[in-house]
């Protein structure tokens, strides 16, 4: 028999490839991609340890070693971390079952590894205890549920139906937010050693058995699956929309400048803004609002960076303009170039005088010579200009 209580253990699913977030994730697995200078899953670990979880098991596959190298034994995050590595992707249920020898016989949390949220896990667990089902899902309302698991609830909070990625649906609905409390008996419903999805193979069955419940939380929630939502997650952290350790650093001024960053006299920093260790902001540069400047990054004189993520070691040349963009570590932008809604992969070198826009994604190590790309909103109507 399992002991029901507030869970002390959690499984974090981090085996997906994260292809939609390339080139941010071309070289680094999505779960440890830096978000305001911390590996993304650190935010999940913080929340778990805040709610009394002592042990997290990472269910890994794709780039498992790279995740382990960053997170290690978890001591930096205040809990113990273990790893269950798959040779082949087993799907979301198969991946949970693959952790069974590392789980004790009590209830456990499951987290999709790409969810940023400050959900009240203790309240989720309390609902689970009160309802007494095999599983309780954290639900959040979204305007367009078609990319998610659509959940219909009854008045008693039991799940009437669970439909993964409904083809058609209009209007706001409750979706599976990717965080659960499960009883160990659920593991017995999962066939071993083959691809099996919890959303398609387990939740619909539990729902029809009347043993699945929902806990609706209207707090902050975001899946960081695309460049746009990755960028937005940074803004939300800077704006302190979501409770995180970074929010504490930003404080009431919404501004963090590392004590060993160099900000030249005459440089302007407009909050919300985060400037990492060893970053150098030269005279006449303007950073923010909504900018993250990573460790050791350089912003040369007269350059502007607004609503953008500039990772560690990026170099932005004089009078360049970077807006609405993500610059992955080691990228550089030549003087006078303009980036608006662009993503530069690791180590990209954009020469001087280029103009990139429109959501363009440049893959790692690409080199663009000086004055080689111009982007215009539209080509027609430009005669004589
Ligand atoms: N270990 C392992 N093995 N992990 C996996 C595997 C696998 O085979 N497949 C997916 N994962 C991990 C991913 O890394 C991710 O953290 C999580 O499981 C969910 O997979 P996604 O690929 O991100 O699924 P999704 O975003 O399309 O849909 C899921 O999340 C939505 C909320 O964001 C579903 O759970 C939906 O029902 C839910 O609404
Ligand atoms: Mg996802």
XYZ file of C-alpha atoms and ligand atoms in Angstrom:
425
model
C 0.000 0.000 0.000
C 1.172 3.460 -0.758
C 1.269 6.076 1.925
C -0.767 9.111 0.975
C 0.580 12.424 2.051
C 2.270 15.533 0.750
C 4.746 14.181 -1.842
C 8.456 14.318 -0.993
C 9.564 13.045 -4.411
C 9.111 14.178 -8.002
C 9.757 12.999 -11.550
C 10.801 15.662 -14.050
C 10.353 14.726 -17.700
C 13.215 16.099 -19.741
C 13.693 13.599 -22.544
C 12.162 15.568 -25.418
C 14.284 17.071 -28.191
C 12.949 20.606 -27.969
C 13.248 21.075 -31.733
C 10.817 24.005 -31.853
C 13.172 26.085 -29.739
C 16.120 25.828 -32.118
C 18.528 27.498 -32.552
C 18.346 28.333 -28.821
C 18.508 24.585 -28.191
C 20.813 23.563 -31.054
C 23.732 23.081 -28.659
C 22.082 22.887 -25.250
C 19.124 20.740 -24.164
C 15.976 22.766 -23.528
C 15.731 21.856 -19.814
C 19.081 23.510 -19.083
C 18.893 26.360 -21.598
C 19.735 29.507 -19.621
C 16.776 31.600 -18.534
C 17.916 34.819 -16.848
C 21.289 33.105 -16.368
C 19.980 29.976 -14.669
C 19.335 26.569 -16.220
C 15.606 26.463 -16.925
C 14.835 23.486 -14.680
C 16.350 25.338 -11.700
C 13.039 27.217 -11.532
C 11.188 23.897 -11.272
C 13.606 22.624 -8.620
C 13.136 25.831 -6.594
C 9.382 25.358 -6.595
C 9.677 21.688 -5.630
C 12.021 22.371 -2.740
C 9.830 25.280 -1.568
C 7.033 22.743 -1.191
C 8.997 20.145 0.723
C 10.226 17.849 -2.059
C 13.506 16.208 -1.073
C 14.291 14.146 -4.144
C 13.810 14.776 -7.857
C 14.332 12.149 -10.509
C 15.176 13.441 -13.950
C 13.822 11.251 -16.689
C 16.291 11.929 -19.470
C 17.070 10.638 -22.947
C 18.067 13.220 -25.517
C 21.374 14.861 -24.440
C 21.169 13.198 -20.999
C 24.839 13.814 -20.132
C 24.541 17.513 -20.888
C 21.666 17.799 -18.413
C 23.510 15.829 -15.758
C 26.629 17.955 -16.244
C 24.669 21.106 -15.395
C 22.379 19.879 -12.599
C 24.681 17.310 -10.981
C 23.499 15.852 -7.671
C 21.122 18.740 -7.055
C 22.952 20.081 -4.006
C 23.109 23.546 -5.599
C 19.304 23.529 -5.632
C 18.574 22.255 -2.158
C 17.398 18.743 -3.015
C 18.753 15.411 -4.121
C 18.701 14.676 -7.866
C 18.871 11.228 -9.476
C 18.709 10.276 -13.156
C 16.845 7.608 -15.109
C 18.230 7.556 -18.639
C 16.365 6.068 -21.626
C 18.121 4.512 -24.594
C 15.079 5.178 -26.745
C 12.317 7.714 -26.069
C 9.602 5.918 -24.083
C 6.942 8.617 -24.245
C 5.671 10.544 -21.232
C 4.232 7.497 -19.406
C 7.061 5.123 -20.352
C 9.501 7.735 -19.079
C 7.730 7.915 -15.701
C 7.637 4.123 -15.405
C 11.343 4.055 -16.204
C 11.897 5.904 -12.889
C 10.082 3.312 -10.781
C 13.159 1.752 -9.172
C 14.213 5.227 -8.019
C 10.806 6.070 -6.518
C 9.688 4.947 -3.094
C 6.129 3.718 -2.609
C 4.540 7.074 -1.859
C 2.681 9.622 -3.963
C 4.870 11.667 -6.281
C 4.755 14.821 -8.387
C 5.415 14.764 -12.117
C 6.587 17.872 -13.960
C 6.889 18.407 -17.685
C 10.394 19.859 -17.895
C 9.402 22.848 -20.005
C 6.841 24.472 -17.742
C 7.535 27.759 -15.940
C 5.054 28.295 -13.151
C 4.801 29.194 -9.507
C 1.866 26.847 -8.984
C 1.066 26.164 -5.337
C 2.158 22.533 -5.228
C 1.008 22.106 -1.645
C -2.517 23.156 -2.657
C -2.369 20.703 -5.583
C -1.308 17.944 -3.187
C -4.022 18.916 -0.693
C -6.658 18.611 -3.430
C -5.227 15.233 -4.351
C -5.479 14.034 -0.750
C -8.978 15.381 -0.320
C -10.332 13.832 -3.538
C -8.581 10.516 -3.089
C -8.085 9.707 -6.788
C -5.169 7.969 -8.502
C -4.072 11.273 -9.976
C -4.665 15.020 -9.756
C -3.679 17.365 -12.578
C -2.846 21.054 -12.328
C -5.096 22.813 -14.834
C -4.752 26.273 -16.293
C -7.072 28.191 -18.629
C -5.707 29.094 -22.078
C -7.282 30.911 -24.995
C -6.413 28.304 -27.589
C -6.164 24.785 -26.164
C -5.431 22.974 -29.437
C -1.712 22.446 -28.719
C -2.397 21.060 -25.261
C -4.282 18.417 -23.325
C -7.878 19.620 -23.104
C -9.603 18.783 -19.828
C -13.285 18.967 -18.966
C -14.081 19.027 -15.259
C -17.203 18.057 -13.360
C -18.463 20.090 -10.413
C -16.792 17.769 -7.941
C -13.426 18.457 -9.680
C -13.304 14.993 -11.239
C -12.086 14.906 -14.848
C -14.973 14.173 -17.221
C -12.718 13.907 -20.264
C -9.073 14.292 -21.235
C -8.337 14.923 -24.891
C -4.727 15.398 -25.979
C -4.227 17.999 -28.745
C -7.853 18.335 -29.870
C -7.863 19.135 -33.594
C -10.625 21.655 -33.280
C -11.793 23.833 -30.436
C -12.942 27.403 -30.126
C -12.533 29.590 -27.085
C -10.841 29.446 -23.719
C -10.629 26.104 -21.987
C -8.841 24.360 -19.155
C -5.745 22.480 -20.179
C -3.321 20.074 -18.585
C -0.551 22.366 -17.325
C 1.948 19.484 -17.230
C 2.170 19.049 -13.431
C 0.567 16.118 -11.594
C 0.366 14.224 -8.344
C 0.160 10.496 -8.979
C -0.205 7.400 -6.832
C 2.360 4.642 -7.394
C -0.455 2.299 -8.543
C -0.537 4.341 -11.779
C 2.833 2.806 -12.665
C 1.091 -0.560 -12.995
C -1.011 0.793 -15.883
C 2.081 1.467 -17.990
C 3.546 -1.212 -20.264
C 7.341 -1.439 -19.925
C 10.000 -0.871 -22.522
C 7.853 0.718 -25.206
C 6.539 4.108 -26.216
C 3.539 5.022 -24.084
C 1.929 8.394 -23.506
C 0.389 9.414 -20.200
C -1.853 11.899 -21.993
C -3.215 9.370 -24.471
C -2.825 6.043 -22.683
C -3.330 6.730 -18.981
C -5.334 9.905 -18.281
C -8.372 9.036 -20.468
C -8.584 5.652 -18.716
C -8.280 7.119 -15.215
C -10.896 9.708 -16.151
C -13.409 7.112 -17.262
C -12.755 5.157 -14.061
C -13.601 8.351 -12.103
C -10.172 8.372 -10.519
C -8.657 11.527 -12.025
C -9.127 15.027 -10.579
C -8.198 18.552 -11.562
C -6.840 21.445 -9.526
C -7.380 24.802 -11.218
C -4.751 27.455 -10.540
C -5.061 30.896 -12.122
C -1.482 31.857 -11.303
C 1.424 32.189 -13.684
C 1.953 29.436 -16.246
C 3.958 29.163 -19.474
C 5.366 26.344 -21.623
C 8.738 27.553 -22.991
C 8.567 25.518 -26.198
C 9.236 28.216 -28.833
C 11.626 31.188 -29.207
C 8.735 33.553 -28.681
C 7.640 31.964 -25.404
C 11.277 31.576 -24.274
C 11.732 35.339 -24.772
C 8.426 36.078 -23.077
C 9.422 33.914 -20.081
C 12.436 36.231 -19.564
C 10.212 39.295 -19.677
C 7.792 37.733 -17.195
C 10.641 36.970 -14.795
C 12.032 40.509 -15.169
C 8.550 41.947 -14.594
C 8.207 39.650 -11.553
C 4.989 38.174 -12.937
C 6.184 34.798 -11.658
C 7.718 34.148 -8.247
C 11.346 33.101 -8.797
C 14.734 33.473 -7.150
C 15.542 36.003 -9.880
C 12.585 38.111 -8.714
C 14.242 38.402 -5.302
C 17.460 39.659 -6.909
C 15.572 42.184 -9.017
C 13.783 43.565 -5.977
C 11.489 46.577 -5.970
C 13.579 48.399 -8.562
C 13.213 45.573 -11.100
C 16.889 45.976 -11.726
C 19.841 43.716 -11.065
C 23.353 44.746 -12.032
C 26.026 42.324 -10.907
C 28.540 44.009 -8.600
C 31.336 43.119 -10.987
C 29.654 44.279 -14.186
C 31.212 47.402 -15.678
C 28.739 50.084 -16.563
C 30.487 53.116 -18.054
C 29.425 56.607 -17.053
C 27.005 57.762 -19.689
C 25.544 54.306 -20.298
C 21.817 54.071 -19.560
C 20.140 51.131 -17.918
C 16.370 51.171 -17.984
C 14.546 48.624 -15.802
C 13.290 45.964 -15.832
C 16.762 44.765 -16.575
C 19.345 42.167 -15.549
C 23.076 42.608 -16.116
C 25.224 39.564 -15.333
C 28.655 39.145 -13.871
C 31.537 40.707 -15.791
C 29.295 42.240 -18.455
C 30.579 45.516 -19.913
C 28.246 48.284 -20.992
C 30.031 51.118 -22.730
C 29.310 54.841 -22.765
C 26.250 55.924 -24.692
C 24.814 52.408 -24.766
C 21.227 51.927 -23.674
C 20.045 48.670 -22.104
C 16.414 47.869 -21.411
C 13.658 47.962 -20.691
C 13.284 44.181 -20.582
C 16.837 43.156 -21.333
C 18.970 40.359 -19.951
C 22.702 40.787 -20.497
C 24.596 37.587 -19.770
C 27.911 37.123 -17.994
C 30.849 38.675 -19.795
C 28.728 40.072 -22.631
C 29.840 43.361 -24.157
C 27.611 46.162 -25.395
C 29.735 48.728 -27.225
C 29.271 52.482 -27.308
C 25.982 53.802 -28.598
C 24.422 50.360 -29.006
C 20.871 49.707 -27.806
C 19.378 46.489 -26.442
C 15.635 46.428 -25.702
C 13.250 43.554 -25.054
C 16.015 41.106 -25.751
C 18.041 38.248 -24.327
C 21.784 38.515 -24.765
C 23.466 35.405 -23.395
C 26.924 35.018 -21.908
C 29.880 36.198 -23.926
C 27.890 37.886 -26.694
C 29.486 40.969 -28.234
C 27.335 43.778 -29.614
C 29.194 46.311 -31.733
C 29.040 50.077 -31.626
C 25.687 51.651 -32.504
C 24.103 48.290 -33.209
C 20.413 47.985 -32.341
C 19.019 44.775 -30.876
C 15.318 44.516 -30.215
C 12.900 41.627 -29.603
C 15.736 39.186 -30.232
C 17.628 36.285 -28.663
C 21.416 36.115 -28.990
C 22.711 32.737 -27.880
C 26.064 32.599 -26.136
C 29.140 33.569 -28.060
C 27.243 35.273 -30.894
C 28.392 38.673 -32.107
C 26.801 41.567 -33.915
C 28.879 44.007 -35.933
C 28.690 47.748 -35.601
C 25.600 49.471 -36.885
C 23.713 46.213 -37.495
C 20.033 46.105 -36.615
C 18.266 43.045 -35.259
C 14.546 43.077 -34.763
C 12.886 39.795 -33.876
C 15.870 37.631 -34.751
C 17.467 34.616 -33.102
C 21.221 34.123 -33.433
C 22.503 30.636 -32.593
C 25.657 29.953 -30.621
C 28.774 31.518 -32.071
C 27.042 33.268 -34.980
C 28.976 36.205 -36.365
C 26.880 38.918 -37.943
C 29.110 41.455 -39.649
C 28.583 45.207 -39.619
C 25.723 46.936 -41.373
C 23.295 44.008 -41.596
C 19.598 44.189 -40.922
C 17.834 41.021 -39.724
C 14.187 40.860 -38.783
C 10.881 39.066 -39.131
C 11.535 36.137 -36.787
C 14.627 34.974 -38.677
C 16.574 32.156 -36.963
C 20.290 31.878 -37.720
C 21.858 28.525 -36.861
C 25.080 28.155 -34.829
C 28.426 29.352 -36.181
C 26.913 31.045 -39.247
C 29.004 33.969 -40.444
C 27.382 36.836 -42.276
C 29.844 39.225 -43.944
C 29.505 42.971 -43.477
C 26.575 44.533 -45.331
C 25.294 41.192 -46.625
C 21.654 41.065 -45.497
C 18.997 43.733 -45.589
C 15.450 43.093 -44.491
C 12.544 45.300 -45.423
C 9.005 44.898 -44.166
C 7.863 44.893 -47.774
C 9.590 45.166 -51.090
C 6.909 46.956 -53.039
C 6.516 50.694 -52.662
C 10.236 51.142 -52.072
C 10.942 52.704 -55.477
C 12.871 55.916 -55.218
C 13.373 55.578 -51.483
N 12.117 11.152 -20.709
C 11.265 11.482 -21.667
N 11.024 10.573 -22.661
N 10.696 12.698 -21.638
C 9.830 13.019 -22.631
C 9.534 12.132 -23.683
C 10.170 10.839 -23.687
O 9.973 9.999 -24.562
N 8.645 12.751 -24.513
C 8.418 13.971 -23.988
N 9.150 14.143 -22.858
C 9.170 15.315 -21.979
C 9.530 16.599 -22.713
O 10.922 16.856 -22.598
C 8.708 17.641 -21.961
O 9.398 18.154 -20.833
C 7.498 16.871 -21.469
O 7.852 15.482 -21.510
C 6.241 17.101 -22.319
O 6.566 16.853 -23.672
P 6.317 17.956 -24.794
O 6.834 17.401 -26.066
O 6.796 19.281 -24.358
O 4.730 17.909 -24.862
P 3.721 19.074 -25.247
O 4.176 20.396 -24.767
O 3.410 18.949 -26.690
O 2.390 18.614 -24.428
C 2.463 18.290 -23.051
O 2.532 19.479 -22.263
C 1.369 20.329 -22.324
C 1.599 21.481 -21.365
O 2.712 22.199 -21.755
C 1.236 17.462 -22.660
O 1.430 16.994 -21.349
C -0.046 18.294 -22.762
O -1.159 17.539 -22.303
C 0.098 19.549 -21.918
O -1.071 20.374 -22.079
Mg 5.924 21.164 -24.018
